[in-house]
Amino acid sequence: LKEMDKEERVRACYLHACLKRVTRDYLTNPSLRERFGIDEKNKAMASRYIREAVEEGVIKPFDKSAARKMMKYVPFWA
């Protein structure tokens, strides 16, 4: 993870969202932390990676009215 640049992290977030979508699930902060092996104490790191992917337009919030801690994400095409 530390060797990945921003573009690679955005792509990894997108692919994680796609995988979750085909299994009828959603990308969340905890699911991304599990995928990347990020400790819970480093939640902000996963949040930053999600924010980068949203800014790039490859993922989007599933329900924009959800509380920030409960936010779920899907690929841009979903």
Tab-separated table of C-alpha atoms in Angstrom:
chain	number	residue	atom	x	y	z
A	1	LEU	CA	0.000	0.000	0.000
A	2	LYS	CA	2.804	2.412	0.849
A	3	GLU	CA	4.377	1.834	-2.548
A	4	MET	CA	1.158	2.695	-4.422
A	5	ASP	CA	0.777	6.140	-5.919
A	6	LYS	CA	-2.512	8.056	-5.907
A	7	GLU	CA	-3.602	6.692	-9.294
A	8	GLU	CA	-3.053	3.106	-8.160
A	9	ARG	CA	-4.946	3.696	-4.887
A	10	VAL	CA	-7.879	5.231	-6.779
A	11	ARG	CA	-7.968	2.248	-9.125
A	12	ALA	CA	-7.794	-0.178	-6.199
A	13	CYS	CA	-10.727	1.611	-4.519
A	14	TYR	CA	-12.690	1.462	-7.768
A	15	LEU	CA	-12.001	-2.249	-8.244
A	16	HIS	CA	-12.934	-2.917	-4.617
A	17	ALA	CA	-16.236	-1.074	-5.182
A	18	CYS	CA	-16.849	-3.154	-8.334
A	19	LEU	CA	-16.156	-6.396	-6.488
A	20	LYS	CA	-18.476	-5.372	-3.675
A	21	ARG	CA	-21.181	-4.402	-6.172
A	22	VAL	CA	-21.200	-7.763	-7.949
A	23	THR	CA	-21.511	-9.472	-4.548
A	24	ARG	CA	-24.462	-7.181	-3.693
A	25	ASP	CA	-22.476	-5.263	-1.092
A	26	TYR	CA	-20.947	-1.784	-0.801
A	27	LEU	CA	-17.540	-0.232	-0.371
A	28	THR	CA	-17.299	1.149	3.158
A	29	ASN	CA	-14.477	2.484	5.275
A	30	PRO	CA	-14.243	-0.815	7.221
A	31	SER	CA	-14.312	-2.928	4.036
A	32	LEU	CA	-11.543	-0.836	2.474
A	33	ARG	CA	-9.462	-1.026	5.651
A	34	GLU	CA	-9.842	-4.795	5.604
A	35	ARG	CA	-8.884	-4.977	1.890
A	36	PHE	CA	-5.787	-2.793	2.370
A	37	GLY	CA	-4.851	-4.149	5.809
A	38	ILE	CA	-5.206	-0.762	7.503
A	39	ASP	CA	-5.571	-0.723	11.307
A	40	GLU	CA	-8.772	0.729	12.741
A	41	LYS	CA	-6.767	3.456	14.456
A	42	ASN	CA	-5.856	4.696	10.944
A	43	LYS	CA	-9.451	5.223	9.734
A	44	ALA	CA	-8.487	8.617	8.346
A	45	MET	CA	-6.148	6.974	5.847
A	46	ALA	CA	-8.990	4.875	4.387
A	47	SER	CA	-11.257	7.935	4.374
A	48	ARG	CA	-8.647	9.843	2.390
A	49	TYR	CA	-8.384	7.046	-0.178
A	50	ILE	CA	-12.173	6.983	-0.546
A	51	ARG	CA	-12.277	10.768	-0.912
A	52	GLU	CA	-9.613	10.615	-3.638
A	53	ALA	CA	-11.663	8.028	-5.548
A	54	VAL	CA	-14.847	10.115	-5.207
A	55	GLU	CA	-12.993	13.225	-6.418
A	56	GLU	CA	-11.733	11.276	-9.442
A	57	GLY	CA	-15.302	10.222	-10.184
A	58	VAL	CA	-14.735	6.462	-10.129
A	59	ILE	CA	-16.982	5.822	-7.114
A	60	LYS	CA	-19.993	7.670	-5.729
A	61	PRO	CA	-21.991	7.636	-2.492
A	62	PHE	CA	-24.850	5.139	-2.541
A	63	ASP	CA	-27.034	7.359	-0.340
A	64	LYS	CA	-25.885	10.970	-0.021
A	65	SER	CA	-28.225	11.560	2.930
A	66	ALA	CA	-26.588	8.835	5.060
A	67	ALA	CA	-24.553	9.820	8.090
A	68	ARG	CA	-20.893	10.188	7.263
A	69	LYS	CA	-19.884	7.220	9.450
A	70	MET	CA	-22.488	5.028	7.743
A	71	MET	CA	-21.633	6.063	4.170
A	72	LYS	CA	-21.606	3.367	1.499
A	73	TYR	CA	-20.103	3.727	-1.973
A	74	VAL	CA	-20.709	2.145	-5.370
A	75	PRO	CA	-18.874	2.334	-8.706
A	76	PHE	CA	-19.743	5.378	-10.832
A	77	TRP	CA	-21.756	3.243	-13.255
A	78	ALA	CA	-24.051	1.721	-10.614
